[in-house]
Short mmCIF file of C-alpha atoms and ligand atoms in Angstrom, two decimals:
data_model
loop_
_atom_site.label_atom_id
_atom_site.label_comp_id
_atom_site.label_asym_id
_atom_site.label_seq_id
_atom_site.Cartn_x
_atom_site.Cartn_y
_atom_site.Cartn_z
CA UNK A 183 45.54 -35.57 -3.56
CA UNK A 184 45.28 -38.46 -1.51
CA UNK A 185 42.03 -40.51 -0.99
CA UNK A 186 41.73 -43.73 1.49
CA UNK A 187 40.09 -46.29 -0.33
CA UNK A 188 38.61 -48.46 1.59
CA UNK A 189 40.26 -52.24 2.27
CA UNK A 190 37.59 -53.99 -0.24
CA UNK A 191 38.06 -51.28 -2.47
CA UNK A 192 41.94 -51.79 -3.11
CA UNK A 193 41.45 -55.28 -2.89
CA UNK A 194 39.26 -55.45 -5.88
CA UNK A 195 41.38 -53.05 -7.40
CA UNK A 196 44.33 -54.91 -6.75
CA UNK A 197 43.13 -58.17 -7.87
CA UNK A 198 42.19 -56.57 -10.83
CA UNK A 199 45.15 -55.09 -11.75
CA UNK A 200 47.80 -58.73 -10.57
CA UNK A 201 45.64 -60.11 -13.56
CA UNK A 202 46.70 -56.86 -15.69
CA UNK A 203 44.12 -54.71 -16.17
CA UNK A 204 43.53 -51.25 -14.88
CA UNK A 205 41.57 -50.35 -12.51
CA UNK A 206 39.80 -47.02 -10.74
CA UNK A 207 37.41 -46.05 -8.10
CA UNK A 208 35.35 -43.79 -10.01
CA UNK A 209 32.49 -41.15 -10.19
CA UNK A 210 30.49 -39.73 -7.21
CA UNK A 211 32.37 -41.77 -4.31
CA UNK A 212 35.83 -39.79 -5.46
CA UNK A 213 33.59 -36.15 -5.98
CA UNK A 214 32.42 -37.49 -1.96
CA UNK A 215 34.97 -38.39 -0.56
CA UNK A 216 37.66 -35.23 -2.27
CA UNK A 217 34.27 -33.42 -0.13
CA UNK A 218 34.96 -34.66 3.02
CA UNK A 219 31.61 -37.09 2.88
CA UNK A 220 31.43 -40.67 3.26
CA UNK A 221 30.23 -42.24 0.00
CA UNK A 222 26.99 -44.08 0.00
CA UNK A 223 28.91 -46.58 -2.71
CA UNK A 224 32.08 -46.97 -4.11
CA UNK A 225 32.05 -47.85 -8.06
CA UNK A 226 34.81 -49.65 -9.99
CA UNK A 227 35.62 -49.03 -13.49
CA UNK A 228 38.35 -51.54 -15.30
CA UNK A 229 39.61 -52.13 -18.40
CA UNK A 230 38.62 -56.05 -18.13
CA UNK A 231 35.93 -57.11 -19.66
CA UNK A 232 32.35 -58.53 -17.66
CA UNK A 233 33.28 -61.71 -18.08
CA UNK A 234 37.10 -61.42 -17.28
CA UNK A 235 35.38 -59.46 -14.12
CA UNK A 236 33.69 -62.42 -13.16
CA UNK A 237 36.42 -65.19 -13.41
CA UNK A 238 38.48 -63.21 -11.07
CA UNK A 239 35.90 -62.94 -8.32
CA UNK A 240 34.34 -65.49 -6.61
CA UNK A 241 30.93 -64.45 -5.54
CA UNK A 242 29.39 -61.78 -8.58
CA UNK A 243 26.14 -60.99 -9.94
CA UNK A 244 25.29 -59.88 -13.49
CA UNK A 245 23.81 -56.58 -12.59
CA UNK A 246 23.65 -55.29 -15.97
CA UNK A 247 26.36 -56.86 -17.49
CA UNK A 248 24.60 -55.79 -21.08
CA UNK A 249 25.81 -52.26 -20.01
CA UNK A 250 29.37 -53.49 -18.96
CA UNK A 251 28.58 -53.69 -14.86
CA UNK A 252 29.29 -57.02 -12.49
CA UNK A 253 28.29 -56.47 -8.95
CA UNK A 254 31.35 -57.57 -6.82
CA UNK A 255 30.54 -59.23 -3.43
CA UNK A 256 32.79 -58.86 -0.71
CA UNK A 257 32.59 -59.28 2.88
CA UNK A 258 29.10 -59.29 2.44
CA UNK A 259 28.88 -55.58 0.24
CA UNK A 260 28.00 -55.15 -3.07
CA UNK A 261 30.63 -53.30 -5.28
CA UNK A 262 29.69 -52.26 -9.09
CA UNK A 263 32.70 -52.76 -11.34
CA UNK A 264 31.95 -51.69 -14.67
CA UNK A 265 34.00 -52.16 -17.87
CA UNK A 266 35.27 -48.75 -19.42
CA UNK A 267 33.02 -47.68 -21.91
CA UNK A 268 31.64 -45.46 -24.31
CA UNK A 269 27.93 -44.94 -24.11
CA UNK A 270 25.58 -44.99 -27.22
CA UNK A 271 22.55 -42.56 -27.24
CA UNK A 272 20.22 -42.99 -23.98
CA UNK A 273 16.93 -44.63 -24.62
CA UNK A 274 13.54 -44.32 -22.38
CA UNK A 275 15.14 -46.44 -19.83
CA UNK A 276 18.23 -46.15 -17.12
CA UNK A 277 20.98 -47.29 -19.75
CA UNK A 278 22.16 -45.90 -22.78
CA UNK A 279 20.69 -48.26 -26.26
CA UNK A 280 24.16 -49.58 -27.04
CA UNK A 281 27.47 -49.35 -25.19
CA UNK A 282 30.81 -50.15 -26.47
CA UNK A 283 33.59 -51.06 -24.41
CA UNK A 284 36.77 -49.36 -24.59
CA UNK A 285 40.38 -50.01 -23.18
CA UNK A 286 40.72 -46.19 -22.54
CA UNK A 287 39.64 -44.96 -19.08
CA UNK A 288 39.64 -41.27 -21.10
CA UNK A 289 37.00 -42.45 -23.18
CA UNK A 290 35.38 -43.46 -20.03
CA UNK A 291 35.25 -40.41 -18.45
CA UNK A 292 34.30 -38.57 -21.04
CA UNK A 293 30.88 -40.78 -21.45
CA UNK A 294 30.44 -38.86 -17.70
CA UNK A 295 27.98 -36.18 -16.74
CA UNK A 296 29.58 -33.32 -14.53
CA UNK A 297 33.18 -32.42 -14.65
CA UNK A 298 33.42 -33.15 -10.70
CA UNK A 299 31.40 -37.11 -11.89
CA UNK A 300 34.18 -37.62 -14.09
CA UNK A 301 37.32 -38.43 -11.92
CA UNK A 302 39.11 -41.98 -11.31
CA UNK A 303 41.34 -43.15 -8.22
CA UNK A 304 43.57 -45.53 -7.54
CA UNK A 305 46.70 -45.91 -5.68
CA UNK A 306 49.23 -46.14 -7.73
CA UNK A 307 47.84 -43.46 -10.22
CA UNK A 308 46.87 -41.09 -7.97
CA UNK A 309 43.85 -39.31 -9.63
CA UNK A 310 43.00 -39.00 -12.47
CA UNK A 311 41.11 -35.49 -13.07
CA UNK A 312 41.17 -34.55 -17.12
CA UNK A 313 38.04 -32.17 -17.20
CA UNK A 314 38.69 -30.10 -14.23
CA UNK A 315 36.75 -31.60 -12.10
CA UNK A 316 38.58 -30.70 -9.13
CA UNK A 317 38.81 -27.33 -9.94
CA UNK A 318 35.22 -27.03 -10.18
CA UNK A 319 34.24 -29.18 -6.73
CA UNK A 320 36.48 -26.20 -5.63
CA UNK A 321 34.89 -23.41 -6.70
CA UNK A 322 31.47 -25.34 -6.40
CA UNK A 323 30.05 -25.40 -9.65
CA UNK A 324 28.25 -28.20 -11.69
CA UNK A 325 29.68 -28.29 -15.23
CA UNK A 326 29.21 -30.60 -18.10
CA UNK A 327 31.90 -32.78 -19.44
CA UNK A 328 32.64 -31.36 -23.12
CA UNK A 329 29.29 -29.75 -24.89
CA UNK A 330 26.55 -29.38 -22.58
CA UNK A 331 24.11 -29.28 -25.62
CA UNK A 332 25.44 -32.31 -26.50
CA UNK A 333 25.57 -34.02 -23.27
CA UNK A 334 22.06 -33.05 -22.72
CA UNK A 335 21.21 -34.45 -26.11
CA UNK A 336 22.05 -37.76 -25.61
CA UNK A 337 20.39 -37.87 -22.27
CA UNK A 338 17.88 -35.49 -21.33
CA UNK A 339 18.14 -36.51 -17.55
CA UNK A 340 21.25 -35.13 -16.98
CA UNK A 341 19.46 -31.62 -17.11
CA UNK A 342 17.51 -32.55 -13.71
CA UNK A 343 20.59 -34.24 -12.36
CA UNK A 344 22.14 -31.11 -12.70
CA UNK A 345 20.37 -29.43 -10.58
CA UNK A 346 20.09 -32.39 -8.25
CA UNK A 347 23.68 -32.33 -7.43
CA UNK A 348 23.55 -28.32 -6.99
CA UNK A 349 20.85 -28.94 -4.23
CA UNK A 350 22.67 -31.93 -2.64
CA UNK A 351 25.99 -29.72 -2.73
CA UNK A 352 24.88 -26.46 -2.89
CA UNK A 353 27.03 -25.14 -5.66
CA UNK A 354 26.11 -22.90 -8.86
CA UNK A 355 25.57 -24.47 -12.08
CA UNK A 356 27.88 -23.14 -15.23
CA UNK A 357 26.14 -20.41 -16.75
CA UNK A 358 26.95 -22.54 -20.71
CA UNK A 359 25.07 -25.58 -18.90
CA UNK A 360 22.40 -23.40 -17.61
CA UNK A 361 21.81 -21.99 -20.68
CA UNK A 362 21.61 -25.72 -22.42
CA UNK A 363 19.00 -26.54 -19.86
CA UNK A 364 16.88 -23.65 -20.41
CA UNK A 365 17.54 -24.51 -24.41
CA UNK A 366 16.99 -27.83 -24.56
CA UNK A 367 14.33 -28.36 -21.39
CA UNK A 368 11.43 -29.68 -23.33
CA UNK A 369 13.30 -32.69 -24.32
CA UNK A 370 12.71 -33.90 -20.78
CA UNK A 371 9.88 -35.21 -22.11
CA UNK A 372 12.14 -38.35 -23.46
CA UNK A 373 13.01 -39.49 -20.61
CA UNK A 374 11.05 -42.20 -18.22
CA UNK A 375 9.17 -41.00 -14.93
CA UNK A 376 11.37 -43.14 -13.13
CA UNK A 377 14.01 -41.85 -14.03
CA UNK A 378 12.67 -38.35 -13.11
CA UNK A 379 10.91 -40.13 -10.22
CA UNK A 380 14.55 -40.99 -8.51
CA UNK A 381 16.30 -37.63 -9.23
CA UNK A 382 13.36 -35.47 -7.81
CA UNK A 383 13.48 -37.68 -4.82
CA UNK A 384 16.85 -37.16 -4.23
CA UNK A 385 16.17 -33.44 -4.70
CA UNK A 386 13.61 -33.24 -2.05
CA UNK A 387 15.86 -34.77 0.14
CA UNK A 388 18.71 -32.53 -0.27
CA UNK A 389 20.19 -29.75 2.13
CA UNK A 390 18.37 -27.20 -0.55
CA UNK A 391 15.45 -28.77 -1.73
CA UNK A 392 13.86 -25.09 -2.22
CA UNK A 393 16.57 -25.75 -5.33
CA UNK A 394 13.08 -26.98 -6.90
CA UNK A 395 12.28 -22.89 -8.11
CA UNK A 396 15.36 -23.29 -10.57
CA UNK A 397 13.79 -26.39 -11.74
CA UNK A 398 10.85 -24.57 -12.47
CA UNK A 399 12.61 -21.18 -13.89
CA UNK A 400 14.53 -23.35 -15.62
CA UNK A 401 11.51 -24.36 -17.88
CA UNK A 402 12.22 -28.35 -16.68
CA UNK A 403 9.18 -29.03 -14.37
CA UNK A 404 6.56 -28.00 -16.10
CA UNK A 405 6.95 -31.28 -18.39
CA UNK A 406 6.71 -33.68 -15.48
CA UNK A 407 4.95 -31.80 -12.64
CA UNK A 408 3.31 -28.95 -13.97
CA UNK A 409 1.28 -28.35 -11.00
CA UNK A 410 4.29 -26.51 -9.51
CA UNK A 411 4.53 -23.86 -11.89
CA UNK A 412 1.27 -22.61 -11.26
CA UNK A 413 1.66 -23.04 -7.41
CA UNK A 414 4.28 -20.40 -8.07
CA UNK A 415 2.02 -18.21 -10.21
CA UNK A 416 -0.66 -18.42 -7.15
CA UNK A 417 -0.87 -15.40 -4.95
CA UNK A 418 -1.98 -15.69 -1.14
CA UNK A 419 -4.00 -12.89 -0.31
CA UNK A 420 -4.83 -13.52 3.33
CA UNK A 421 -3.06 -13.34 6.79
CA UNK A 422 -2.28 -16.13 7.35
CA UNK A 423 0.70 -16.30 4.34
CA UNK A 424 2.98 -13.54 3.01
CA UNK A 425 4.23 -16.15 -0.09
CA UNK A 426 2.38 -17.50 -3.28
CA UNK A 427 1.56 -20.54 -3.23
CA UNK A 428 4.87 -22.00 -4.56
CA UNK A 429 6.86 -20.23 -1.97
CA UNK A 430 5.58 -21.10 0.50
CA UNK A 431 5.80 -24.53 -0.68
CA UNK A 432 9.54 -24.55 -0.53
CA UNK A 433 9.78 -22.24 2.67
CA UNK A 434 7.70 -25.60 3.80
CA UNK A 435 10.04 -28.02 2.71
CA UNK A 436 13.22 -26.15 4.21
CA UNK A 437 10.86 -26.49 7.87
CA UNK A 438 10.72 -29.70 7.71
CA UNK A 439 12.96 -33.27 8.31
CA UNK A 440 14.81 -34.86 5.06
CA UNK A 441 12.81 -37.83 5.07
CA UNK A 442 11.14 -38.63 1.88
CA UNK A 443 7.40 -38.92 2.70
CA UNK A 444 7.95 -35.46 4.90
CA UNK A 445 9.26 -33.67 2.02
CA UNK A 446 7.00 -35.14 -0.89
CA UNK A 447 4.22 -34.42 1.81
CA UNK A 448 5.40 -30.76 1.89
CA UNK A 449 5.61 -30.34 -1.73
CA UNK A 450 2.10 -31.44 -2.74
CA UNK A 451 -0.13 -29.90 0.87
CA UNK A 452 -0.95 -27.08 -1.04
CA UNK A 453 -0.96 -28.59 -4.59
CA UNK A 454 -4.95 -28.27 -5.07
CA UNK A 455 -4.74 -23.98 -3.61
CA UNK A 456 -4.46 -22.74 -7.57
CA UNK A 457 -7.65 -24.77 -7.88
CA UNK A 458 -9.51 -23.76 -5.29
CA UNK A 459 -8.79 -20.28 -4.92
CA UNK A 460 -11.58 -18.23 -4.11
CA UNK A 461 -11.04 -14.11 -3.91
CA UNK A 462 -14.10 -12.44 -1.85
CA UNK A 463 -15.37 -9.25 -2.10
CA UNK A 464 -12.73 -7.44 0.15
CA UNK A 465 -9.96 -9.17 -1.73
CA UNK A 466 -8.51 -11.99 0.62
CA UNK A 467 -8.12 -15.25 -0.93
CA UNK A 468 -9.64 -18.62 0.24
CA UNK A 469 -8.78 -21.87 -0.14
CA UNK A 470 -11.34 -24.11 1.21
CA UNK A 471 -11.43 -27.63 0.27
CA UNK A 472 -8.11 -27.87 -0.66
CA UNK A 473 -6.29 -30.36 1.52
CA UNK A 474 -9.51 -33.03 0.24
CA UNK A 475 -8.86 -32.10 -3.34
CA UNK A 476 -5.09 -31.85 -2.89
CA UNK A 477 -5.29 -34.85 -1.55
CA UNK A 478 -6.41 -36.79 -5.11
CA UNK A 479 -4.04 -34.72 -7.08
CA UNK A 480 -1.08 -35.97 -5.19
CA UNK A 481 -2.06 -39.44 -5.60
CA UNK A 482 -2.99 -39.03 -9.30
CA UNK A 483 0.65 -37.01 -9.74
CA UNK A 484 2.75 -39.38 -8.07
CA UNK A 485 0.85 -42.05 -9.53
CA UNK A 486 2.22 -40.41 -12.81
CA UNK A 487 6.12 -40.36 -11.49
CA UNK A 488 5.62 -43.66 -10.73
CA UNK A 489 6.15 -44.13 -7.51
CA UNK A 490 5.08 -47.29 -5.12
CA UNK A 491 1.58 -47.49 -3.56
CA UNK A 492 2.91 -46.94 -0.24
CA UNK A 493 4.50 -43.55 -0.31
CA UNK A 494 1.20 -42.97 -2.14
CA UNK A 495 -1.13 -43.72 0.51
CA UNK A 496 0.97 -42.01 3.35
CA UNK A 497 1.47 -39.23 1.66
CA UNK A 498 -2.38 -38.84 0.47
CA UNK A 499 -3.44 -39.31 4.15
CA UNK A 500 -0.85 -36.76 5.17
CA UNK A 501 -1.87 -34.24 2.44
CA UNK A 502 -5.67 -34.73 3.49
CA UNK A 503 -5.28 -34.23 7.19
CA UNK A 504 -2.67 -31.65 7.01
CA UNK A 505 -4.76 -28.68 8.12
CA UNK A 506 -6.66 -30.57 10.53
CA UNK A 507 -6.80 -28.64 14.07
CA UNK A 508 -8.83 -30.73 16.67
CA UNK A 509 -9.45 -28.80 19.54
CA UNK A 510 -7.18 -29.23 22.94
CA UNK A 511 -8.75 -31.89 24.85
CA UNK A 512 -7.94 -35.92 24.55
CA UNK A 513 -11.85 -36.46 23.23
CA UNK A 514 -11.34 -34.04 20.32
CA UNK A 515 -7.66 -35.96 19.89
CA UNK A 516 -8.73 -39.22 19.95
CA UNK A 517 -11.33 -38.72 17.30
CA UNK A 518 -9.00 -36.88 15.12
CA UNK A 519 -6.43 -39.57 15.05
CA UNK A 520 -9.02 -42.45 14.48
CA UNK A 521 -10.34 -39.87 11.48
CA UNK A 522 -6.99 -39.48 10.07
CA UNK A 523 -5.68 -43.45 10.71
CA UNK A 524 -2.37 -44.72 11.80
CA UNK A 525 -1.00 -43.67 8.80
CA UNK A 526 -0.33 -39.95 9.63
CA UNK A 527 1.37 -40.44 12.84
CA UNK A 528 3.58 -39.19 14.39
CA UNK A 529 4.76 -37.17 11.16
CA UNK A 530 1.28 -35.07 10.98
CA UNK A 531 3.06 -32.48 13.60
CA UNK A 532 6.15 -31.79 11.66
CA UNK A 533 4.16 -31.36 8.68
CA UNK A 534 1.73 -29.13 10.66
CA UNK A 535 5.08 -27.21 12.08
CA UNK A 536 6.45 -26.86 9.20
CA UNK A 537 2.90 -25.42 7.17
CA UNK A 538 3.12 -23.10 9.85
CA UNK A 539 6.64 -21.87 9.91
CA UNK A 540 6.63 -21.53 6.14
CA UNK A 541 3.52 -19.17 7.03
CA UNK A 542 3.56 -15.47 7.90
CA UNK A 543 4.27 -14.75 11.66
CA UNK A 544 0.82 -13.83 12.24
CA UNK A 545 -0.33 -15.98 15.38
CA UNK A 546 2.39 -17.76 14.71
CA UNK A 547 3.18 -18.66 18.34
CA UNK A 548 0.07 -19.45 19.11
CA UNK A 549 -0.54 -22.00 15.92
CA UNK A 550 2.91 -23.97 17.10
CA UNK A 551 1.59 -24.04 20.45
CA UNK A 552 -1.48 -25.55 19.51
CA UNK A 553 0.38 -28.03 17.60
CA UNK A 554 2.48 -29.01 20.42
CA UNK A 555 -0.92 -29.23 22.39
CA UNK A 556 -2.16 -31.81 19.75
CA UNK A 557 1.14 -33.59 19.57
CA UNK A 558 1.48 -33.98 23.98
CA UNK A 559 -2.11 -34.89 24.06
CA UNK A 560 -1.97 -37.69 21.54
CA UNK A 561 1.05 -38.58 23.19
CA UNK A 562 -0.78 -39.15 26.40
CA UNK A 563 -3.05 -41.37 25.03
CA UNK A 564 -0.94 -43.40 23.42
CA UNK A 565 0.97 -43.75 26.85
CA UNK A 566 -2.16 -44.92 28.36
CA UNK A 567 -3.05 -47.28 26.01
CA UNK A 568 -6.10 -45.68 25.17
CA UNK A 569 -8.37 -47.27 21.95
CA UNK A 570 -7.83 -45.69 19.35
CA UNK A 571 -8.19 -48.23 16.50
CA UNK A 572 -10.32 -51.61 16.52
CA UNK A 573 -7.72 -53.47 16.75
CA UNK A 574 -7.48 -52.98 20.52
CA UNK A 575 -11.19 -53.38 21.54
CA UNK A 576 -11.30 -55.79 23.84
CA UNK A 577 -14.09 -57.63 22.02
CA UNK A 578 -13.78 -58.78 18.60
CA UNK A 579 -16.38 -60.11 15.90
CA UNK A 580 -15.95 -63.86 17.08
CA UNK A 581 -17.42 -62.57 20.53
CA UNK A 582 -20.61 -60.65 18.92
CA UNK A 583 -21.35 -63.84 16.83
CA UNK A 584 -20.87 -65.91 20.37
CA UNK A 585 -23.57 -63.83 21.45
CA UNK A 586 -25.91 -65.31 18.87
CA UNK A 587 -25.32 -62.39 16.15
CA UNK A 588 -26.23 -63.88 12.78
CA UNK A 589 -23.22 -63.26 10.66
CA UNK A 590 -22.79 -60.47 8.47
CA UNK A 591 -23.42 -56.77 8.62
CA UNK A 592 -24.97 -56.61 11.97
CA UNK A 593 -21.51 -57.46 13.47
CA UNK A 594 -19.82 -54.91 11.66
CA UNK A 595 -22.53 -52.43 13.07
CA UNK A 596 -22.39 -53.62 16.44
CA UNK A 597 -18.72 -53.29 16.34
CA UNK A 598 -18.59 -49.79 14.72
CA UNK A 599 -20.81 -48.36 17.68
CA UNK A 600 -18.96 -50.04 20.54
CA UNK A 601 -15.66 -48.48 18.90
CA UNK A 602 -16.97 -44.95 18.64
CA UNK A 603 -18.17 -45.52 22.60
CA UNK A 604 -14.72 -46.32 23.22
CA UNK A 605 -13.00 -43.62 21.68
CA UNK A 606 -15.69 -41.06 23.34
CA UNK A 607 -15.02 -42.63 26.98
CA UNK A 608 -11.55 -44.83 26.82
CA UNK A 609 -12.41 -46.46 30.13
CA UNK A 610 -15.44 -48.32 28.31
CA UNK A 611 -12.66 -50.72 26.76
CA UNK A 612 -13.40 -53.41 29.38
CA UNK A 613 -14.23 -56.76 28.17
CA UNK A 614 -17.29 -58.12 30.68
CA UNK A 615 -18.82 -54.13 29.91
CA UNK A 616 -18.43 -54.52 26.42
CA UNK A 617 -20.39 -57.90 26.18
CA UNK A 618 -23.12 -56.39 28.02
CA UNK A 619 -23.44 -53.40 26.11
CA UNK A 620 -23.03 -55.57 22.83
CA UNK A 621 -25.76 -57.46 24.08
CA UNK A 622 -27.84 -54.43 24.67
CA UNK A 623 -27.40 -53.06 20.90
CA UNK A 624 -28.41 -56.25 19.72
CA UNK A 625 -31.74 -55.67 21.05
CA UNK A 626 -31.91 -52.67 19.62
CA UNK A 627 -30.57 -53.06 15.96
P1 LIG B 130 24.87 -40.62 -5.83
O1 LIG B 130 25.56 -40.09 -4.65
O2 LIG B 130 23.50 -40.08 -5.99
O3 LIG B 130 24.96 -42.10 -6.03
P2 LIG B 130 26.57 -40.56 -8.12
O4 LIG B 130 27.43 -39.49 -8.70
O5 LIG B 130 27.20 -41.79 -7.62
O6 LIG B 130 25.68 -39.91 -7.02
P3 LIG B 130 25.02 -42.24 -9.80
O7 LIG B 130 23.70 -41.97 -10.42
O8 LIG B 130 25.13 -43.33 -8.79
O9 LIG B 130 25.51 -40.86 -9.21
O10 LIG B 130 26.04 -42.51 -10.98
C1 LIG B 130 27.39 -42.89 -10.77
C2 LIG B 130 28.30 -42.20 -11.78
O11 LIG B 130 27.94 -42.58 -13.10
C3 LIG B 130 28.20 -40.69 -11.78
O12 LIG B 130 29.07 -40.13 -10.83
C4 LIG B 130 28.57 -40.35 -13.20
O13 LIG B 130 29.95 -40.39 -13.38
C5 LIG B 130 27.98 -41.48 -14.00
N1 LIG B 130 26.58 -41.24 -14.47
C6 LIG B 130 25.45 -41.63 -13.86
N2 LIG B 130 24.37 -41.28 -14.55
C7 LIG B 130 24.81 -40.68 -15.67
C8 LIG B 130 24.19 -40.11 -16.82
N3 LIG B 130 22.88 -40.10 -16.92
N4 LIG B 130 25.00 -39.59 -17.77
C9 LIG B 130 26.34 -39.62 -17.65
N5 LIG B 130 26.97 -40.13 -16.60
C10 LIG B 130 26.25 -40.66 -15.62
MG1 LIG B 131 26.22 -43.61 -6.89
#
């Protein structure tokens, strides 16, 4: 097996090894690139020590040189070359409680996660594969190194990473590890929501992020996002579904782009249907409310997994407006898309498209069309520069106070009406009209 390294890559390793000590590209850049896929990083491991690390290299950083790792910059990219080690037990946080370095790459490898984690390149050595990793990236399966109970012992994460690397690569997990997972799936519990937080994400963004049903047959979600089981325990008695609740949830996420807001959009649209499920008299199922009550559980669950206010906000506004269906004309559009904010576009119609293809083909046709309505009409007016947020009235609050407004509220009024004229009739965004009218309203308020 032959891998091209790239030029930084055996340079470091090189250098490394003219001042006698080994050196490896190691871990998921080898499993990558034995796929065929470009790595997103390429990780060193070395038998020299941080500090030997750092005299040999000229521009370094001290990453987390507690653990062992010395960020080596070259040619302006960051490589993480990290002393062989052997890891203690993991605490709460990203790294293990105590490490102890090691002169054995073995040792090294064995401290790994998944057989097909746990191999080591270099030129001269060709590669190094004592677990069978390559066996397994064969016959695509994710297996632990050594005892999965074990391995899942001293770091309950590994269980989710598990089945984060069988959606990213599609392969079947070891029916031993399975088994561990199932076993030992409570102890998830351990382990920090950001650490969770970064696995699930990379789930969701996966090829297969419908991979998320093992994660809840698997007994694992239930102790971070618990919502999800019962989405999957949620029938849909209606026509316009032919999945529970949960199934159609990842039906949605298959319809829909790999971007994370998208995905972490589709996941949580329906979150608040268990909730609000209503059966009438002749048995069909309702779900009224739910995108406004969905909308506060997915910021009070991703809240939980921690993640940044941003991807909160988008998503919430996304979650909240998903189901809205303004009718076909640019009046109707224009006032939907000041309702839902800047926030929600453009991705509101691929969230909408994909709701809908995850759906059952009842008026199926006609629901995309209507979305592509929405999505060519907003389009339009965004072409024509039409108002749609205050921003681009052609007044402002420094010309209603010019006017002789006293300050305060009464601007803010003034302002709100013009702006909801505007939106009703875009060709009232003209500045000499606008003073008039402001005038006017003075008058009257
Ligand atoms: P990605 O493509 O997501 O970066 P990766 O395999 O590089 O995948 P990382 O989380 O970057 O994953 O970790 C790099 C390597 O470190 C892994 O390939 C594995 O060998 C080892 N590793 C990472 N996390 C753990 C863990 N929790 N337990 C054991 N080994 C781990
Ligand atoms: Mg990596």
């Amino acid at each position: 097996m032959i891998i091209t390294l790239p030029e930084d890559v055996k340079n470091i390793i090189e250098r490394l090894k003219d001042c006698g000590h080994e050196a490896y590209a190691v871990g998921g850049c080898v499993r990558d690139t034995v796929l065929g896929k470009t790595p997103a990083d390429w990780d060193i491991t070395t038998s020299a020590k941080p500090q030997q690390v750092k005299e040999i290299f000229s521009k370094t950083f001290d990453t987390g040189i507690e653990h062992g790792t010395v960020t080596v910059l070259l040619n302006h990219v960051g490589y993480e070359v990290t002393t062989y080690r052997i890891d203690g037990e993991y605490e709460d946080g990203r790294h293990p409680k105590q490490v102890e370095f090691t002169s054995s790459l073995e040792e090294d490898l064995k401290r790994r996660d998944f057989t097909i984690n746990a191999m080591a390149y270099n030129d001269n050595q060709g590669l190094v594969d004592l677990f069978g990793g390559m066996e397994d990236l064969d016959k695509g399966v994710i297996r632990c190194v050594g005892n999965p109970m074990e391995r899942f012992d001293e770091d309950a994460l590994r269980m989710l990473r598990a089945l984060r690397f069988a959606a990213q690569l599609d392969f079947e997990i070891d029916s031993k590890t399975i088994d561990a997972i199932v076993e030992l799936a409570p102890t998830i519990e351990k382990v920090s929501k950001e650490r969770i937080m970064v696995e699930l994400v990379k789930m969701l963004v996966s090829d297969h992020p419908d991979r998320l049903r093992e994660v809840v047959s698997c007994g694992l979600s239930k102790y971070f996002l618990p919502e999800l089981d019962v989405m999957f325990e949620t029938e849909q008695n209606n026509k316009h579904h032919c999945y529970t609740v949960g199934e159609h949830t990842m039906q949605a996420l298959l319809n829909v782009p790999n971007d994370k807001i998208l995905r972490l959009t589709m996941l949580l649209h329906d979150v608040a249907k268990p909730l609000v499920k209503k059966t009438d008299e002749t048995g069909v199922d309702h779900f009224k409310t739910h995108p406004i009550v969905g909308a506060d559980m997915a910021v009070e669950i991703l809240r939980r997994l921690k993640f940044d206010n941003n991807t909160i906000s988008k998503v919430k506004k996304l979650v909240l407006h998903h189901d809205d269906r303004p009718v076909a004309t640019e009046k109707a559009v224009r006032r939907a898309a000041v309702k839902m904010g800047p926030e929600c576009f453009p991705e509101i119609f691929a969230v909408k498209r994909a709701d809908t293809l995850a759906q059952s083909t009842w008026n199926r046709e006609e629901k995309l069309r209507e979305i592509d309505d929405f999505e060519n009409i907003y389009h339009n007016i965004i072409e024509q520069n039409q108002c749609i947020s205050k921003k681009d009235m052609m007044v402002n609050g420094r010309d209603i106070m010019d006017l002789g407004a006293p300050q305060g509220k009464i601007i803010g009024e003034v302002l709100d009406r013009l702006f909801e004229e505007i939106v009703d009739d875009p060709e009232l965004n003209d500045r000499d009209y606008l003073i008039i009218r402001a005038k006017q309203l003075l008058g009257e308020i």
